[in-house]
Amino acid sequence: MPAKTLSMISSIVTVILLVILAVLSFFVTLVMLNGYGDREGGPALIAFGVCQGIGLILSAILAARLTRIFVEKYNWNGILAVTVSALAGTVTGGGLGIVSFFVSIVVAEAMR
């Protein structure tokens, strides 16, 4: 398979995994923002969504570039390159998701 196809596959897998993780994180964020009203909770959820979206896009780009580097420069097997790149992108997106938790709490507290 060409490196471009493998890059697209790793990006799609990363996005799917991060969307599942973001949905679960959204419910956790709702529980964390339980004591806040609509005035504070709304902007906090918007900040959470924006941060999650940015993290998703950056992680997909990372996974695509890593796959291309692994296949073209280091001559890795395609399946191994996609697996490692998708895992790296998912871990990066998860880390940025944790940052989005804190950003949403800071926004809610600033609005209070």
Tab-separated table of C-alpha atoms in Angstrom, residues 17-88:
chain	number	residue	atom	x	y	z
A	17	LEU	CA	-10.848	6.407	18.871
A	18	LEU	CA	-10.660	10.028	19.984
A	19	VAL	CA	-14.337	10.675	19.245
A	20	ILE	CA	-15.240	7.717	21.461
A	21	LEU	CA	-12.910	9.048	24.143
A	22	ALA	CA	-14.347	12.573	23.773
A	23	VAL	CA	-17.922	11.352	24.233
A	24	LEU	CA	-16.940	9.574	27.431
A	25	SER	CA	-14.991	12.643	28.561
A	26	PHE	CA	-18.008	14.852	27.908
A	27	PHE	CA	-20.074	12.921	30.437
A	28	VAL	CA	-17.263	13.133	32.983
A	29	THR	CA	-17.090	16.884	32.391
A	30	LEU	CA	-20.827	17.185	32.988
A	31	VAL	CA	-20.370	15.468	36.340
A	32	MET	CA	-17.426	17.740	37.201
A	33	LEU	CA	-19.472	20.839	36.393
A	34	ASN	CA	-22.437	19.656	38.441
A	35	GLY	CA	-22.308	22.474	41.000
A	36	TYR	CA	-22.157	25.261	38.426
A	37	GLY	CA	-25.186	26.953	36.900
A	38	ASP	CA	-26.027	27.522	33.259
A	39	ARG	CA	-24.160	30.801	33.178
A	40	GLU	CA	-20.873	29.153	34.150
A	41	GLY	CA	-21.423	25.685	32.713
A	42	GLY	CA	-22.271	26.721	29.160
A	43	PRO	CA	-19.010	28.555	28.398
A	44	ALA	CA	-17.073	25.822	30.201
A	45	LEU	CA	-18.592	23.158	27.955
A	46	ILE	CA	-17.895	25.270	24.882
A	47	ALA	CA	-14.259	25.663	25.960
A	48	PHE	CA	-14.101	21.903	26.533
A	49	GLY	CA	-15.481	21.223	23.053
A	50	VAL	CA	-13.108	23.648	21.362
A	51	CYS	CA	-10.098	22.166	23.144
A	52	GLN	CA	-11.222	18.635	22.265
A	53	GLY	CA	-11.673	19.637	18.621
A	54	ILE	CA	-8.226	21.197	18.409
A	55	GLY	CA	-6.695	18.140	20.060
A	56	LEU	CA	-8.515	15.829	17.650
A	57	ILE	CA	-7.241	17.703	14.599
A	58	LEU	CA	-3.653	17.876	15.888
A	59	SER	CA	-3.665	14.191	16.799
A	60	ALA	CA	-4.958	13.179	13.374
A	61	ILE	CA	-2.227	15.229	11.700
A	62	LEU	CA	0.379	13.654	13.991
A	63	ALA	CA	-0.817	10.135	13.180
A	64	ALA	CA	-0.757	10.800	9.440
A	65	ARG	CA	2.728	12.275	9.484
A	66	LEU	CA	4.133	9.556	11.713
A	67	THR	CA	2.763	6.863	9.425
A	68	ARG	CA	4.300	8.488	6.387
A	69	ILE	CA	7.663	8.873	8.158
A	70	PHE	CA	7.652	5.281	9.387
A	71	VAL	CA	6.829	3.848	5.961
A	72	GLU	CA	8.909	6.082	3.705
A	73	LYS	CA	11.963	6.825	5.838
A	74	TYR	CA	12.306	3.750	8.039
A	75	ASN	CA	10.669	1.151	5.728
A	76	TRP	CA	8.321	-0.211	8.395
A	77	ASN	CA	5.557	-2.661	7.668
A	78	GLY	CA	2.319	-0.832	6.861
A	79	ILE	CA	0.231	-2.468	9.577
A	80	LEU	CA	2.865	-1.794	12.230
A	81	ALA	CA	3.239	1.838	11.141
A	82	VAL	CA	-0.534	2.409	11.246
A	83	THR	CA	-0.853	0.743	14.654
A	84	VAL	CA	1.992	2.674	16.271
A	85	SER	CA	0.916	5.967	14.721
A	86	ALA	CA	-2.728	5.551	15.729
A	87	LEU	CA	-1.648	4.672	19.257
A	88	ALA	CA	0.644	7.718	19.436
